[in-house]
PDB file of C-alpha atoms in Angstrom:
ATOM      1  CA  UNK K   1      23.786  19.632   3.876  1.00 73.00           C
ATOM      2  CA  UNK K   2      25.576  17.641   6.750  1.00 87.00           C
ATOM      3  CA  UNK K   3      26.161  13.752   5.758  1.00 89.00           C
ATOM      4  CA  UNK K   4      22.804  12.444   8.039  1.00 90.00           C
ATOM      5  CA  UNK K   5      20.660  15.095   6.224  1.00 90.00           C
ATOM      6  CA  UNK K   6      22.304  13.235   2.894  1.00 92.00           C
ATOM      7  CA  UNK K   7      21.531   9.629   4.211  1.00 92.00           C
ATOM      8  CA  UNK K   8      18.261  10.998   4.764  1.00 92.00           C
ATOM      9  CA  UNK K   9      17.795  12.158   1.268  1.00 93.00           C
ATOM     10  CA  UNK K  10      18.884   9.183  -0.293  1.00 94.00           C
ATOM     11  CA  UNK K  11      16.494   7.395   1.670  1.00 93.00           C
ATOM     12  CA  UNK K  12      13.446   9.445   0.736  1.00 93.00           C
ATOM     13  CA  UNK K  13      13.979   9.059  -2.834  1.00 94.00           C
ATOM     14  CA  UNK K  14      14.367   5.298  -2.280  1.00 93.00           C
ATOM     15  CA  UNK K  15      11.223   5.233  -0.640  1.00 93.00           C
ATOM     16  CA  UNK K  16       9.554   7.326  -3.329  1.00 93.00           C
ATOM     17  CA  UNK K  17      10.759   5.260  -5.875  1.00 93.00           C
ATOM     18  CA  UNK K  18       9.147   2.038  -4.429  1.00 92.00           C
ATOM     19  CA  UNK K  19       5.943   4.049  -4.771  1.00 91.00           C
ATOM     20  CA  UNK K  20       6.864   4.721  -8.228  1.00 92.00           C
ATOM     21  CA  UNK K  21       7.259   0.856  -9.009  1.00 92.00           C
ATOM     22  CA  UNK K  22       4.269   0.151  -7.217  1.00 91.00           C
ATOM     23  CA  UNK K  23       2.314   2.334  -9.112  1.00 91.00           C
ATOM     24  CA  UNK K  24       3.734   1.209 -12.884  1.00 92.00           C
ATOM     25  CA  UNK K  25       3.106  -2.139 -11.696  1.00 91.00           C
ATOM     26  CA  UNK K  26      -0.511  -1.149 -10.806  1.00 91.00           C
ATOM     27  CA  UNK K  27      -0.969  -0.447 -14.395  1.00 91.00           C
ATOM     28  CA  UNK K  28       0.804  -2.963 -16.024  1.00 91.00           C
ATOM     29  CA  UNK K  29       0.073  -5.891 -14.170  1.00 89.00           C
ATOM     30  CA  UNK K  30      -2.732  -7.988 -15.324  1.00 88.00           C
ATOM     31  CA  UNK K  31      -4.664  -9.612 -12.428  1.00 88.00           C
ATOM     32  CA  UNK K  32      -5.707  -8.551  -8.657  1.00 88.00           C
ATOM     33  CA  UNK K  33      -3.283 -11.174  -7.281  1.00 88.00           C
ATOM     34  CA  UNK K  34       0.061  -9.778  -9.322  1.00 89.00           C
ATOM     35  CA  UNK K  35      -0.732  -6.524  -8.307  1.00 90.00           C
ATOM     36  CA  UNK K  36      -0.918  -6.712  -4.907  1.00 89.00           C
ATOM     37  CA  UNK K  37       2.580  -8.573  -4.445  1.00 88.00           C
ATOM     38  CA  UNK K  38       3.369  -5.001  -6.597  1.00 87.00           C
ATOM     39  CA  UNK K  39       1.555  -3.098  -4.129  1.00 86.00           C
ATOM     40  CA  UNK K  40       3.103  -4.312  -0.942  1.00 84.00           C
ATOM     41  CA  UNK K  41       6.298  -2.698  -1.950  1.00 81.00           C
ATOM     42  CA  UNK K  42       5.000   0.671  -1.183  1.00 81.00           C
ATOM     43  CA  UNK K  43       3.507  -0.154   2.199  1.00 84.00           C
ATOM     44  CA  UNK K  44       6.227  -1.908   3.962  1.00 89.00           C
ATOM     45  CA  UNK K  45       9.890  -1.181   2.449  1.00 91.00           C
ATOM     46  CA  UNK K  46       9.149   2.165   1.043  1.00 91.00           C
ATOM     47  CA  UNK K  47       7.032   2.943   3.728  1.00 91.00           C
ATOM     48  CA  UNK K  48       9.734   2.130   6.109  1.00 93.00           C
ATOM     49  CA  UNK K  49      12.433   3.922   4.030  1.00 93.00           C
ATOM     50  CA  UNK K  50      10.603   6.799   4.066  1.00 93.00           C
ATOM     51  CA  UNK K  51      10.626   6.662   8.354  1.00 93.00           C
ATOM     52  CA  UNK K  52      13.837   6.637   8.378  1.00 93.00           C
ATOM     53  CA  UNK K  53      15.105   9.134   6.495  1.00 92.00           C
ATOM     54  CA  UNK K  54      12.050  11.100   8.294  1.00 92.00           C
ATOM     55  CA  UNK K  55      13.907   9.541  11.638  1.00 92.00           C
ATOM     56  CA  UNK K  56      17.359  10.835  10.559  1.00 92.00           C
ATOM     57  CA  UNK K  57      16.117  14.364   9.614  1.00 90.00           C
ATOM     58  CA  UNK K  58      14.252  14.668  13.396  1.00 88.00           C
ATOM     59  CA  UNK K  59      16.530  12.834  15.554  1.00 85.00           C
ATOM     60  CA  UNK K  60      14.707  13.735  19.019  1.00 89.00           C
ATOM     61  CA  UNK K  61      13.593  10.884  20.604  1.00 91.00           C
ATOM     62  CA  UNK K  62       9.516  11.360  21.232  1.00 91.00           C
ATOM     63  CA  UNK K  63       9.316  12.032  17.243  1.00 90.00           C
ATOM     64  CA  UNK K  64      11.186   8.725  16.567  1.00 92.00           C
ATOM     65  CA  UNK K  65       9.363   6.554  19.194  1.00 93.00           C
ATOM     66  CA  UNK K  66       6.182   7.712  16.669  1.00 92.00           C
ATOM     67  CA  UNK K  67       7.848   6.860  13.907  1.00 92.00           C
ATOM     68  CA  UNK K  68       8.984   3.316  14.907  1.00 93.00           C
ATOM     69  CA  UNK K  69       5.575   2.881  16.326  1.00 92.00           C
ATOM     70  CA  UNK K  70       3.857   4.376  12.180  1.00 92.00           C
ATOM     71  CA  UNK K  71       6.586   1.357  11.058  1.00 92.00           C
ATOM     72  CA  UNK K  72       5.617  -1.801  13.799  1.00 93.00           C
ATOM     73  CA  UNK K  73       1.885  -1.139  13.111  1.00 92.00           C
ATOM     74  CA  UNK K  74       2.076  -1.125   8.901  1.00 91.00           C
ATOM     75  CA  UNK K  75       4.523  -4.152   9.426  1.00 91.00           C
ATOM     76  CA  UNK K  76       1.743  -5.848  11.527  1.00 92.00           C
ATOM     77  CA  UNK K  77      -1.203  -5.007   9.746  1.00 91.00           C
ATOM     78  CA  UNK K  78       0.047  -5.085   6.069  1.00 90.00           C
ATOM     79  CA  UNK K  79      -0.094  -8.860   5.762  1.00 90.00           C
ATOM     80  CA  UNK K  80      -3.541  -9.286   7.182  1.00 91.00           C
ATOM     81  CA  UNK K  81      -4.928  -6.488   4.738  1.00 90.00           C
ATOM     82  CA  UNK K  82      -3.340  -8.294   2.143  1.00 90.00           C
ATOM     83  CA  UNK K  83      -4.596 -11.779   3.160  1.00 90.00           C
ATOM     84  CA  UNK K  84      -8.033 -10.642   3.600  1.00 90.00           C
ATOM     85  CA  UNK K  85      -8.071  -8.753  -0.299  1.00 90.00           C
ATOM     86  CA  UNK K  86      -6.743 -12.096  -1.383  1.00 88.00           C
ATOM     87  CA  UNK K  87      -8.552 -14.121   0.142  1.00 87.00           C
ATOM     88  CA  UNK K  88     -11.686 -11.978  -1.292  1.00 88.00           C
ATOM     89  CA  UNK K  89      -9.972 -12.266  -4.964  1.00 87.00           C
ATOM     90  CA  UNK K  90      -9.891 -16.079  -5.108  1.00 85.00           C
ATOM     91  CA  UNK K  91     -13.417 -16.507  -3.579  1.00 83.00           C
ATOM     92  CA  UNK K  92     -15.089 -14.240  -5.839  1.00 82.00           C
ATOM     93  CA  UNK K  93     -13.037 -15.616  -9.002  1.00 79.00           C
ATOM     94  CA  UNK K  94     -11.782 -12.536  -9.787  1.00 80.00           C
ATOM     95  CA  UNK K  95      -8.161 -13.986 -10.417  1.00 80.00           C
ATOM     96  CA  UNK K  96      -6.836 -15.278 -14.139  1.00 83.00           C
ATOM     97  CA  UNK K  97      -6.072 -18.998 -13.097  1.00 79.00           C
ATOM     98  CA  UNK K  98      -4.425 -19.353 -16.331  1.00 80.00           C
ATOM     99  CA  UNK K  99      -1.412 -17.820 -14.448  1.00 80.00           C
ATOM    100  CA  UNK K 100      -1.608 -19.365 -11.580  1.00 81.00           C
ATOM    101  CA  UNK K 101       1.850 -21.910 -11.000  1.00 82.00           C
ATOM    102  CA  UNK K 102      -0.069 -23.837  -8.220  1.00 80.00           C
ATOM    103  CA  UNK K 103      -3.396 -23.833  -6.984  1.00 80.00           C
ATOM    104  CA  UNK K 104      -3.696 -26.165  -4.159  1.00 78.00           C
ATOM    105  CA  UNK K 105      -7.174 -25.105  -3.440  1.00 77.00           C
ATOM    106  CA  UNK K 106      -8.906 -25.828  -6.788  1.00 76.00           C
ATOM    107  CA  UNK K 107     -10.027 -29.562  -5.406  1.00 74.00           C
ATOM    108  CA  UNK K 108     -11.415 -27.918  -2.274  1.00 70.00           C
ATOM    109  CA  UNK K 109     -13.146 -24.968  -4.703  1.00 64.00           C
ATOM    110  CA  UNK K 110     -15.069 -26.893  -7.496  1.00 55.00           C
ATOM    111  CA  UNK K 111     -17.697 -28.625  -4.910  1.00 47.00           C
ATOM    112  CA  UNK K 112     -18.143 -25.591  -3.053  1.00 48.00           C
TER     113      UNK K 112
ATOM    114  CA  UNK A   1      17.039  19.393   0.822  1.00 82.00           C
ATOM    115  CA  UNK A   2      14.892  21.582  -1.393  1.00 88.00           C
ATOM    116  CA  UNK A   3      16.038  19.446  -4.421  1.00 90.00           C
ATOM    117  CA  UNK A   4      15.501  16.545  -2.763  1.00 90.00           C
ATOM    118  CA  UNK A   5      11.951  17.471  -1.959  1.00 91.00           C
ATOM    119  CA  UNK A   6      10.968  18.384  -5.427  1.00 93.00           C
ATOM    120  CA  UNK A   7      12.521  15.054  -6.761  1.00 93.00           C
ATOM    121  CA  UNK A   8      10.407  12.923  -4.561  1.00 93.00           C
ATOM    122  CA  UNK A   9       7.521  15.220  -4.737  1.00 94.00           C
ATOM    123  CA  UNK A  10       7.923  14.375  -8.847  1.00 95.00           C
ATOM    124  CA  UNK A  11       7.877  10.632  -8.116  1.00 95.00           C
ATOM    125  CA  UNK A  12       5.355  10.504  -5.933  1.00 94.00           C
ATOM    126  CA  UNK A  13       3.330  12.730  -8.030  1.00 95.00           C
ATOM    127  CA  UNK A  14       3.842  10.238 -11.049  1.00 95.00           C
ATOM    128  CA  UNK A  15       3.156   7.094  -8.666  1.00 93.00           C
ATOM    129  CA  UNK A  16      -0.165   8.581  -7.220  1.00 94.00           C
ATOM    130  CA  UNK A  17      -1.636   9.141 -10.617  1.00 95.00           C
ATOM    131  CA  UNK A  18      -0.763   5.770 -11.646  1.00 93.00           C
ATOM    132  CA  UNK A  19      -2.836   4.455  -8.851  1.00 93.00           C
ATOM    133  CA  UNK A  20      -5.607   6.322  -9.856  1.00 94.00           C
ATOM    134  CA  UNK A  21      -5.680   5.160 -13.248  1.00 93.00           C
ATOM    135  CA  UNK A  22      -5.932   1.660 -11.855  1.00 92.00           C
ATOM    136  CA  UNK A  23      -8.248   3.202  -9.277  1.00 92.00           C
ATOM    137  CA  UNK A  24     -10.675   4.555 -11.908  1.00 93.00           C
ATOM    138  CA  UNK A  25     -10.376   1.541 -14.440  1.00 89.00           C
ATOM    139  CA  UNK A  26     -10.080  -1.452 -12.658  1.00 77.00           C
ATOM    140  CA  UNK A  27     -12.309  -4.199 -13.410  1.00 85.00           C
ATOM    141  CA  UNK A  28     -13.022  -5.432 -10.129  1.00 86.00           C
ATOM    142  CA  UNK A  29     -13.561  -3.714  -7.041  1.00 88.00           C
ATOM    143  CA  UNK A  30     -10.707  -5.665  -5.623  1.00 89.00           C
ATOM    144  CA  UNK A  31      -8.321  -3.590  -8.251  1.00 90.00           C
ATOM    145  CA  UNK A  32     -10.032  -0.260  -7.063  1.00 91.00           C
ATOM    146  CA  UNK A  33      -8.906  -1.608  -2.593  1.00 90.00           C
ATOM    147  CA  UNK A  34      -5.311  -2.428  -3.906  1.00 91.00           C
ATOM    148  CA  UNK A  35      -4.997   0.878  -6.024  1.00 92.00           C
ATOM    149  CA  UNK A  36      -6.269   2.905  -3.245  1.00 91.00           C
ATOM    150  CA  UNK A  37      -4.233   0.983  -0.343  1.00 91.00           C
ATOM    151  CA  UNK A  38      -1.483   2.333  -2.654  1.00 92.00           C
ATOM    152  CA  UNK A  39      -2.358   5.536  -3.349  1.00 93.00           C
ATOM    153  CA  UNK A  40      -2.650   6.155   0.685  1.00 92.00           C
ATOM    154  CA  UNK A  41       1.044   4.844   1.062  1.00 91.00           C
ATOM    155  CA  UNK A  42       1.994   7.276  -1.149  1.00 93.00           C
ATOM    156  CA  UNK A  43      -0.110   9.809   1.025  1.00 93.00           C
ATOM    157  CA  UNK A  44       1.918   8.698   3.629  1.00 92.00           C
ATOM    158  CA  UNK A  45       5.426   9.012   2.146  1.00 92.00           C
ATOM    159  CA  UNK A  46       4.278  12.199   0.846  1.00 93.00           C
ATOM    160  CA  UNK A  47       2.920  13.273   4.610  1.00 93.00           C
ATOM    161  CA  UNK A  48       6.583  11.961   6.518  1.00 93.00           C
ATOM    162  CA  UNK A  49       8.446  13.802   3.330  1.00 92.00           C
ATOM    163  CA  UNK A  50       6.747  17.095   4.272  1.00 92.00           C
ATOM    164  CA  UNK A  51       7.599  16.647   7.414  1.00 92.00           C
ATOM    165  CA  UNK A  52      11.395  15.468   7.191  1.00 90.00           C
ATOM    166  CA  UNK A  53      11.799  18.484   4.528  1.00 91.00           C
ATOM    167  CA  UNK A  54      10.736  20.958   7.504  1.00 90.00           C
ATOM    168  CA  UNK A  55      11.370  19.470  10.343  1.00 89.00           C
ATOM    169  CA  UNK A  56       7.991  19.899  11.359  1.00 87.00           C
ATOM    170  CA  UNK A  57       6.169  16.730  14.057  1.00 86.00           C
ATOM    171  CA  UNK A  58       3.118  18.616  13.853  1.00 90.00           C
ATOM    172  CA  UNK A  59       2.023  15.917  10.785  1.00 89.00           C
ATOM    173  CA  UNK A  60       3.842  12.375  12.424  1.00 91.00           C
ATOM    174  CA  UNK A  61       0.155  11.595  14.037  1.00 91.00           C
ATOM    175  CA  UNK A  62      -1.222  12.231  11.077  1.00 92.00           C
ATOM    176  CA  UNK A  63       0.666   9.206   9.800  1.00 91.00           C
ATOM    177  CA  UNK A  64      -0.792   6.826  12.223  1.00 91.00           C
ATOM    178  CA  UNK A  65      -4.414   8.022  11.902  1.00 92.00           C
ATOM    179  CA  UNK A  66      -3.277   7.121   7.971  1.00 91.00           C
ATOM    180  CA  UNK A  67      -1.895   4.013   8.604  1.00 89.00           C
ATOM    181  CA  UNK A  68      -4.605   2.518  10.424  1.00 90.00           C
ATOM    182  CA  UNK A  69      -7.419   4.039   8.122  1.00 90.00           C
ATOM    183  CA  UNK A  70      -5.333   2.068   5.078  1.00 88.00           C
ATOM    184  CA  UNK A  71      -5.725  -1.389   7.050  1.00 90.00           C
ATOM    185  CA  UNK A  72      -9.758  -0.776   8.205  1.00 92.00           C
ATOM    186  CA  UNK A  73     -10.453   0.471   5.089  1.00 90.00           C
ATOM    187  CA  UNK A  74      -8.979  -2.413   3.262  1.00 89.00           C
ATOM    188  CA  UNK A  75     -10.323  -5.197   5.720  1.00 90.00           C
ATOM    189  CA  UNK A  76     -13.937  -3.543   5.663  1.00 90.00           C
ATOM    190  CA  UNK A  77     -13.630  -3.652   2.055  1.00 89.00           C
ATOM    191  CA  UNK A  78     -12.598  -7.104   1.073  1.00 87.00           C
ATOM    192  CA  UNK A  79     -14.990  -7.916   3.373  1.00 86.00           C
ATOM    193  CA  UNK A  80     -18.149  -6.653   1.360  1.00 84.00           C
ATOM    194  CA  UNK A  81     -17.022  -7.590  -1.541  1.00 78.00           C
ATOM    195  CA  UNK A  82     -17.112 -11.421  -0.607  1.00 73.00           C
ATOM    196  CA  UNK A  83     -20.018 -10.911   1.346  1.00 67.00           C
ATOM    197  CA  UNK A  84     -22.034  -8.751  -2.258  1.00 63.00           C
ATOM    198  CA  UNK A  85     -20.742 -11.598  -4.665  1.00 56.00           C
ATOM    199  CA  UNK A  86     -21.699 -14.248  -2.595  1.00 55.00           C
ATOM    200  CA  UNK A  87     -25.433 -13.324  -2.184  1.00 53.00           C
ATOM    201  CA  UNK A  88     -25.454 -12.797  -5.858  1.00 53.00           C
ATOM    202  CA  UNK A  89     -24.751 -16.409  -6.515  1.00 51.00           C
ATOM    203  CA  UNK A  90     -26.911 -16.952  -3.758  1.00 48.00           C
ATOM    204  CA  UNK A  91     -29.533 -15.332  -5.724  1.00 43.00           C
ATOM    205  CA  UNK A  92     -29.141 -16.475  -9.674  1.00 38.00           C
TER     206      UNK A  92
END
């Protein structure tokens, strides 16, 4: 095993082992909102840990063009996804607002 | 490598069934998108380990089509769900 295939390995288990978190988290967490800050680990550093050690075990240049584009488009689109589940979780009152810090919404909420 | 694979095919194992515990008993439908948005980045990771392990690009478009069903799916999801609880309060 060369020293790339090693910094390749080391970043594959990294990446796994954001999925890991994210998916103790999942369990252990007790509302929508806490567990989707858990579950954006996954999706955008262990997502992009895991394309690059999958970059630094292919090393051609058409296979990593791919695998910066997999990495731009998750980076762009993660954030809306989340902002549109969130969104959803505080308009349907599916949140515990007993652990909220701030809500700077509730005035605007109750005469809705 | 092949030790590497295993170990990360042993976390992500552990991580995916995680997700669908939450998956299966999560109160809200809004638990069920976030477990399965999860579950498909471990697809993913699983997919691009596969690949690294055998240096095969056969699977990399596989791992866009994946990425970009995780965000519709979401979207289209969180979507219905305001859209379902909203009528029912239209309703009672």
């Amino acid at each position: 095993m060369s020293a790339i295939d090693a910094a390749a390995s080391v970043f594959l288990i990294a990446g796994a082992t954001f999925s890991l978190a994210a998916g103790i988290a999942l369990t252990r967490f007790p509302d929508v909102l806490s567990r989707m800050h858990a579950a954006t680990k996954p999706q955008v550093l262990g997502m992009l840990l895991v394309l690059l050690g999958c970059a630094l075990r292919f090393r051609s240049t058409v296979d990593i063009t791919t695998l910066v584009l997999i990495g731009i488009f998750q980076l762009t689109t993660a954030p809306v996804a989340a902002h549109m589940v969130g969104r959803a979780a505080y308009r349907s009152g599916v949140y515990r607002a007993d652990l909220l810090v701030a809500d700077e919404l509730a005035d605007r909420r109750a005469d809705r | 490598m092949t030790a590497v694979s295993i170990t990360v095919t042993v976390i992500l194992a552990t991580a995916a069934l995680l997700a669908v515990v939450r998956a299966v008993r999560g109160p809200s439908i809004l638990d069920r998108v976030v477990a399965t948005d999860v579950l498909l980045a471990v697809i993913v990771a699983a997919v691009a380990t596969e690949a690294a392990y055998s240096r095969d690009n056969t699977a990399l478009p596989v791992l866009v089509v994946l990425s970009v069903l995780g965000f519709v799916s979401s979207v289209s999801v969180a979507r219905f769900a305001v859209r379902s609880r909203s009528r029912r309060d239209d309703g009672s």
